[in-house]
Amino acid sequence: IFVVDAHTGNQKEDLRAAEMIRKLNKPVILAINKAEGKKYDHTEHEFHNLGLGEPMLTSAISGRGIGDLLDTVVDKLLKLPQKTTKITEDDFDKEIIKVAIIGKPNVGKSTLINKLSGKKAAIVSNIPGTTRDIVTTDISIGDNRIIRLTDTAGLRRSGKIEKGIEKFSSLLVVKSVSDADIVLQLLDGPDGVTSQDLHIAQIALESKVGIILVVNKWDAVEKSQTITHEFEKYLGQKFIFMPWAPKVYISALSGRRATNVIEEIKNVWESLHTKIPAKDLNNLIIDAVASLPPRGRRKPPKIYFSHQINTNPPTIELKINFPEEIHSSYIRYLDKKIRAKYPLPGAPIDWKLTKSSTKDVL
């Protein structure tokens, strides 16, 4: 439901947002809100040029048109076909790795996607905020794999995001991250890590996708014999919540070390699809629990069983008598123990705690 304002009329921001909405190929209802009284009846003609179908006059305050709006929503829902996946002949043979490039405005995302793809897939400008739409391009690696790169708009701090089109763009970025298998988070080498970089990393972390930290503009960093080691340590301190994220140092503008990004994507893809043998996993959890049993605030939690239930990302289920008593710090402890044998670079481990009354403790 795309809502426009009867009081202000058709705005440039409405046109730009409507253009983005049409690209989504979703059923749309155009609602002209704040249409209290007959004096606004003529406003529906103003919005025909948005290309989103026949507008509906509504008023959230008085309730005008809300019933009709709900009827239209239900009608469109009933007409939706059941979703089926379109499979082409090539899809049977090729593995598609979905990679989203994220970061602050003007950090070099569009330059990198152009360099990796070998074509001008995205607009490059020194003006922050140039990229608003989602740009996608495919790169073939070998005979049976495709990296599907998605360039996204730069994410600013939530307090700095303007209303309207920029807010809409930021929501599309979050969706691109959740749809991806792997994200490349670009960092500005000379600027270092900002609070906004950490916020963006949290978005990726919560989406349970593979993560690669890409330090761009590395050629502009003042060099010394120990600069890489020092910067590696600095990043480890800043991104202490994901020590398993690999780091690549590049110059997107010159293309220096850009091929390392492709190699790291391959490595992280393998990590995401790692299947830990059941016997190994249980032994690792048994040893970890024996060294440091979990402690609850009210009740003593006991881990009865562990097994990997999925990949991309590796998902481990723990059956526990009182899962609510397991502290997040204990999960980080188990995570570290697993990675001591299976490093899984770039891949988060998704832990599922399931309540169980099984009496056979690990």
Coordinates of C-alpha atoms in Angstrom, one line a residue:
I1 CA 0.0 0.0 0.0
F2 CA 1.7 3.2 -1.2
V3 CA 0.4 6.2 0.7
V4 CA 0.5 9.7 -0.7
D5 CA -0.7 13.0 0.8
A6 CA -3.9 14.7 -0.5
H7 CA -2.9 18.0 1.2
T8 CA 0.5 18.3 -0.5
G9 CA -0.4 16.7 -3.8
N10 CA 1.9 14.9 -6.1
Q11 CA 5.6 15.3 -5.1
K12 CA 8.9 14.5 -6.8
E13 CA 9.6 12.1 -4.0
D14 CA 6.4 10.2 -4.8
L15 CA 7.4 9.8 -8.5
R16 CA 10.9 8.5 -7.5
A17 CA 9.4 6.1 -4.9
A18 CA 6.8 4.9 -7.4
E19 CA 9.5 4.1 -9.9
M20 CA 11.3 1.9 -7.3
I21 CA 8.0 0.2 -6.3
R22 CA 7.2 -0.7 -9.9
K23 CA 10.5 -2.5 -10.2
L24 CA 9.5 -4.8 -7.3
N25 CA 6.8 -6.4 -9.5
K26 CA 4.4 -6.7 -6.5
P27 CA 0.7 -5.9 -6.4
V28 CA 0.3 -2.3 -5.3
I29 CA -2.6 -0.2 -3.9
L30 CA -2.2 3.5 -4.2
A31 CA -3.9 5.3 -1.2
I32 CA -4.4 9.0 -1.2
N33 CA -4.6 9.7 2.5
K34 CA -5.9 12.8 4.4
A35 CA -8.7 13.1 1.9
E36 CA -11.3 14.4 4.4
G37 CA -14.3 15.8 2.6
K38 CA -15.4 16.2 -1.0
K39 CA -12.9 19.0 -1.7
Y40 CA -10.2 16.4 -2.1
D41 CA -12.2 14.2 -4.6
H42 CA -10.4 15.7 -7.6
T43 CA -6.9 14.9 -6.2
E44 CA -7.1 11.3 -7.4
H45 CA -6.4 12.6 -11.0
E46 CA -3.1 14.1 -9.8
F47 CA -1.7 10.8 -9.0
H48 CA -2.5 8.8 -12.1
N49 CA 1.0 9.6 -13.5
L50 CA 2.6 7.4 -10.8
G51 CA 1.6 4.4 -12.9
L52 CA 0.4 2.4 -9.9
G53 CA -3.2 1.9 -10.9
E54 CA -6.4 3.6 -9.9
P55 CA -5.9 5.7 -6.7
M56 CA -8.2 5.2 -3.6
L57 CA -9.2 8.2 -1.5
T58 CA -8.8 7.5 2.2
S59 CA -8.7 9.3 5.5
A60 CA -7.0 7.5 8.4
I61 CA -8.6 10.0 10.8
S62 CA -12.2 9.9 9.7
G63 CA -12.1 6.3 8.3
R64 CA -13.1 7.3 4.8
G65 CA -12.4 4.6 2.3
I66 CA -10.7 2.3 4.8
G67 CA -13.3 -0.5 4.4
D68 CA -12.9 -0.4 0.6
L69 CA -9.1 -0.4 1.0
L70 CA -9.3 -3.5 3.1
D71 CA -11.6 -5.2 0.6
T72 CA -9.1 -4.4 -2.2
V73 CA -6.2 -5.9 -0.1
V74 CA -8.2 -9.1 0.4
D75 CA -9.1 -9.2 -3.3
K76 CA -5.5 -8.9 -4.3
L77 CA -4.4 -11.5 -1.8
L78 CA -6.9 -14.0 -3.2
K79 CA -5.7 -13.4 -6.7
L80 CA -2.1 -14.0 -5.9
P81 CA -0.8 -17.2 -7.5
Q82 CA 1.0 -19.8 -5.4
K83 CA 4.7 -19.1 -5.5
T84 CA 6.7 -21.4 -7.6
T85 CA 10.4 -21.2 -8.4
K86 CA 11.2 -20.7 -12.0
I87 CA 14.1 -23.0 -13.0
T88 CA 16.0 -22.4 -16.2
E89 CA 18.1 -25.1 -17.9
D90 CA 21.3 -23.3 -16.7
D91 CA 20.1 -23.3 -13.1
F92 CA 20.4 -27.1 -12.9
D93 CA 24.2 -26.8 -13.6
K94 CA 25.1 -23.5 -11.9
E95 CA 25.4 -22.6 -8.3
I96 CA 24.4 -19.0 -7.5
I97 CA 26.1 -17.3 -4.6
K98 CA 24.2 -14.1 -3.7
V99 CA 26.5 -11.4 -2.4
A100 CA 25.4 -8.0 -1.2
I101 CA 27.9 -5.1 -0.9
I102 CA 27.1 -2.8 2.0
G103 CA 28.6 0.1 3.8
K104 CA 28.5 3.8 4.5
P105 CA 27.8 6.3 1.7
N106 CA 30.8 7.0 -0.6
V107 CA 32.9 4.1 0.7
G108 CA 33.4 2.7 -2.8
K109 CA 30.7 0.1 -3.2
S110 CA 29.8 1.0 -6.8
T111 CA 33.4 1.3 -7.8
L112 CA 34.0 -2.2 -6.4
I113 CA 31.1 -3.8 -8.2
N114 CA 32.2 -2.3 -11.5
K115 CA 35.8 -3.5 -10.9
L116 CA 34.7 -7.0 -10.1
S117 CA 32.2 -7.3 -12.9
G118 CA 34.4 -5.6 -15.5
K119 CA 31.6 -3.3 -16.6
K120 CA 29.9 -0.1 -15.5
A121 CA 27.0 -1.8 -13.7
A122 CA 26.7 1.0 -11.1
I123 CA 27.0 4.8 -11.2
V124 CA 30.2 6.0 -9.6
S125 CA 30.3 9.5 -8.0
N126 CA 32.1 11.4 -5.3
I127 CA 28.8 12.7 -4.1
P128 CA 27.5 10.5 -1.2
G129 CA 24.1 8.9 -1.7
T130 CA 24.3 8.5 -5.5
T131 CA 23.1 4.9 -5.4
R132 CA 19.5 4.7 -4.4
D133 CA 18.3 1.7 -6.5
I134 CA 19.5 -1.9 -6.0
V135 CA 22.0 -2.8 -8.8
T136 CA 22.6 -6.5 -9.5
T137 CA 25.2 -8.1 -11.8
D138 CA 26.5 -11.7 -12.3
I139 CA 30.1 -12.9 -12.4
S140 CA 30.8 -16.4 -13.6
I141 CA 33.5 -18.2 -11.7
G142 CA 34.5 -21.5 -13.2
D143 CA 32.0 -23.6 -15.2
N144 CA 29.4 -24.1 -12.5
R145 CA 29.2 -21.1 -10.2
I146 CA 27.8 -17.6 -10.5
I147 CA 28.4 -14.8 -8.0
R148 CA 25.4 -12.5 -8.1
L149 CA 26.6 -9.2 -6.8
T150 CA 24.2 -6.6 -5.4
D151 CA 25.2 -3.0 -5.0
T152 CA 23.2 -1.2 -2.3
A153 CA 22.6 2.4 -1.2
G154 CA 25.0 3.7 1.5
L155 CA 23.5 3.3 5.0
R156 CA 23.7 6.4 7.2
R157 CA 23.0 6.6 10.9
S158 CA 19.2 6.2 11.5
G159 CA 19.0 9.8 12.9
K160 CA 20.6 11.1 9.7
I161 CA 18.3 9.3 7.3
E162 CA 15.9 11.7 5.6
K163 CA 12.2 10.9 5.3
G164 CA 11.0 9.7 1.9
I165 CA 13.1 8.1 -0.7
E166 CA 16.2 7.7 1.4
K167 CA 14.2 5.9 4.1
F168 CA 12.8 3.6 1.4
S169 CA 16.3 2.9 0.1
S170 CA 17.5 2.0 3.5
L171 CA 14.7 -0.6 3.9
L172 CA 15.7 -2.1 0.5
V173 CA 19.3 -2.4 1.8
V174 CA 18.1 -4.4 4.8
K175 CA 16.1 -6.6 2.6
S176 CA 19.1 -7.2 0.2
V177 CA 21.2 -8.2 3.2
S178 CA 18.6 -10.7 4.5
D179 CA 18.2 -12.2 0.9
A180 CA 22.0 -12.6 0.5
D181 CA 24.2 -15.5 1.3
I182 CA 27.2 -13.3 1.9
V183 CA 27.7 -9.6 2.5
L184 CA 30.9 -7.6 1.7
Q185 CA 31.0 -4.8 4.3
L186 CA 33.2 -2.1 2.9
L187 CA 35.2 0.0 5.3
D188 CA 37.1 3.2 4.6
G189 CA 40.8 2.5 5.3
P190 CA 41.8 6.1 6.0
D191 CA 38.7 6.9 8.0
G192 CA 38.9 3.8 10.2
V193 CA 35.9 2.1 11.8
T194 CA 33.0 4.4 12.8
S195 CA 29.9 3.7 14.9
Q196 CA 27.9 3.5 11.7
D197 CA 30.1 0.7 10.5
L198 CA 29.5 -1.2 13.7
H199 CA 25.7 -0.6 13.3
I200 CA 25.8 -2.0 9.7
A201 CA 27.8 -5.0 10.9
Q202 CA 25.1 -5.7 13.4
I203 CA 22.4 -5.7 10.6
A204 CA 24.4 -8.4 8.8
L205 CA 25.1 -10.4 11.9
E206 CA 21.4 -10.5 12.8
S207 CA 20.6 -11.7 9.3
K208 CA 22.8 -14.8 9.8
V209 CA 24.6 -14.3 6.6
G210 CA 28.3 -14.8 5.7
I211 CA 30.4 -11.7 6.4
I212 CA 33.6 -10.4 4.8
L213 CA 35.2 -7.2 6.0
V214 CA 36.7 -5.4 3.0
V215 CA 39.0 -2.5 3.8
N216 CA 38.9 -0.1 0.8
K217 CA 41.2 2.7 -0.2
W218 CA 44.1 0.8 1.4
D219 CA 46.5 2.5 -1.0
A220 CA 45.6 5.8 0.7
V221 CA 46.6 4.6 4.2
E222 CA 50.0 5.7 5.4
K223 CA 52.2 2.7 5.2
S224 CA 54.7 1.3 7.7
Q225 CA 56.3 -2.2 8.2
T226 CA 53.7 -3.1 10.8
I227 CA 50.6 -1.2 9.4
T228 CA 48.7 -4.4 8.3
H229 CA 49.3 -6.2 11.6
E230 CA 48.3 -3.1 13.6
F231 CA 45.2 -2.5 11.5
E232 CA 44.3 -6.2 11.8
K233 CA 44.5 -5.9 15.6
Y234 CA 42.5 -2.7 15.5
L235 CA 39.7 -4.4 13.5
G236 CA 39.7 -7.3 15.9
Q237 CA 39.1 -4.9 18.8
K238 CA 36.3 -3.0 16.9
F239 CA 34.6 -6.2 15.6
I240 CA 35.2 -8.3 18.7
F241 CA 31.6 -9.7 18.3
M242 CA 32.6 -11.5 15.1
P243 CA 36.3 -12.5 15.3
W244 CA 35.6 -15.1 12.6
A245 CA 35.0 -12.5 9.9
P246 CA 37.9 -12.6 7.3
K247 CA 39.5 -9.3 6.2
V248 CA 40.6 -8.2 2.8
Y249 CA 42.6 -5.0 2.0
I250 CA 41.9 -3.5 -1.4
S251 CA 41.8 -0.5 -3.6
A252 CA 38.6 -0.6 -5.6
L253 CA 39.6 2.3 -7.7
S254 CA 42.9 0.8 -9.0
G255 CA 41.6 -2.8 -8.7
R256 CA 44.6 -3.8 -6.5
R257 CA 43.9 -7.0 -4.6
A258 CA 40.3 -6.9 -5.8
T259 CA 40.6 -10.5 -7.0
N260 CA 41.2 -11.5 -3.4
V261 CA 37.6 -10.6 -2.7
I262 CA 36.4 -13.3 -5.2
E263 CA 38.7 -15.9 -3.5
E264 CA 37.4 -15.0 -0.1
I265 CA 33.8 -15.3 -1.3
K266 CA 34.6 -18.8 -2.4
N267 CA 36.1 -19.6 1.0
V268 CA 33.2 -18.2 2.9
W269 CA 30.7 -20.1 0.7
E270 CA 32.5 -23.4 1.6
S271 CA 32.3 -22.4 5.3
L272 CA 28.6 -21.7 5.1
H273 CA 28.0 -25.2 3.7
T274 CA 30.3 -27.1 6.1
K275 CA 28.7 -30.1 7.7
I276 CA 30.4 -31.0 11.0
P277 CA 30.4 -34.8 11.5
A278 CA 27.9 -35.7 14.3
K279 CA 30.4 -37.6 16.3
D280 CA 32.9 -34.7 16.2
L281 CA 30.2 -32.2 17.1
N282 CA 29.0 -34.2 20.1
N283 CA 32.6 -34.7 21.4
L284 CA 33.4 -31.0 21.1
I285 CA 30.2 -30.1 23.1
I286 CA 30.9 -32.9 25.6
D287 CA 34.5 -31.6 26.2
A288 CA 33.3 -28.0 26.4
V289 CA 30.6 -28.8 29.0
A290 CA 33.0 -30.9 31.0
S291 CA 35.5 -28.1 31.1
L292 CA 32.9 -25.4 32.0
P293 CA 29.3 -26.6 32.8
P294 CA 26.6 -24.0 32.1
R295 CA 25.2 -22.2 35.1
G296 CA 21.6 -20.8 35.4
R297 CA 20.3 -18.0 37.5
R298 CA 17.4 -20.0 38.9
K299 CA 17.8 -23.6 37.7
P300 CA 20.8 -25.7 36.6
P301 CA 20.6 -26.1 32.8
K302 CA 21.7 -29.4 31.3
I303 CA 22.6 -30.1 27.6
Y304 CA 21.2 -33.4 26.6
F305 CA 22.0 -33.6 22.9
S306 CA 23.5 -31.6 20.0
H307 CA 23.4 -32.0 16.3
Q308 CA 23.7 -29.8 13.2
I309 CA 20.3 -29.4 11.5
N310 CA 21.2 -27.1 8.6
T311 CA 23.9 -25.3 6.6
N312 CA 24.1 -21.8 5.1
P313 CA 24.6 -20.9 7.8
P314 CA 25.7 -23.9 9.9
T315 CA 22.9 -24.4 12.4
I316 CA 23.4 -26.3 15.6
E317 CA 20.5 -27.4 17.8
L318 CA 21.1 -28.0 21.5
K319 CA 18.4 -29.9 23.5
I320 CA 18.4 -28.5 27.0
N321 CA 16.1 -29.0 30.0
F322 CA 16.0 -25.2 30.8
P323 CA 17.1 -23.4 27.6
E324 CA 16.0 -20.0 29.0
E325 CA 18.8 -20.4 31.7
I326 CA 21.6 -20.5 29.1
H327 CA 23.3 -17.2 29.0
S328 CA 24.5 -15.7 25.7
S329 CA 28.1 -15.7 26.9
Y330 CA 27.9 -19.5 27.3
I331 CA 26.8 -19.8 23.6
R332 CA 29.8 -17.6 22.7
Y333 CA 32.0 -20.0 24.7
L334 CA 30.6 -23.0 22.8
D335 CA 31.0 -21.2 19.5
K336 CA 34.7 -20.6 20.3
K337 CA 35.2 -24.3 21.1
I338 CA 33.7 -25.4 17.8
R339 CA 35.8 -22.9 15.8
A340 CA 39.0 -24.2 17.5
K341 CA 38.6 -27.3 15.3
Y342 CA 36.3 -25.9 12.5
P343 CA 37.3 -22.2 12.0
L344 CA 34.4 -21.6 9.5
P345 CA 35.8 -18.2 8.3
G346 CA 33.1 -15.7 7.5
A347 CA 30.3 -18.0 8.6
P348 CA 28.1 -17.3 11.6
I349 CA 26.9 -20.3 13.6
D350 CA 23.2 -20.2 14.2
W351 CA 22.4 -21.8 17.6
K352 CA 19.0 -23.2 18.3
L353 CA 18.1 -24.0 21.9
T354 CA 15.3 -26.5 22.2
K355 CA 13.6 -27.5 25.4
S356 CA 13.9 -31.2 26.1
S357 CA 13.2 -33.5 29.0
T358 CA 15.6 -36.3 27.8
K359 CA 17.4 -37.8 30.8
D360 CA 20.5 -38.9 29.0
V361 CA 22.9 -35.9 29.5
L362 CA 25.9 -35.5 27.2

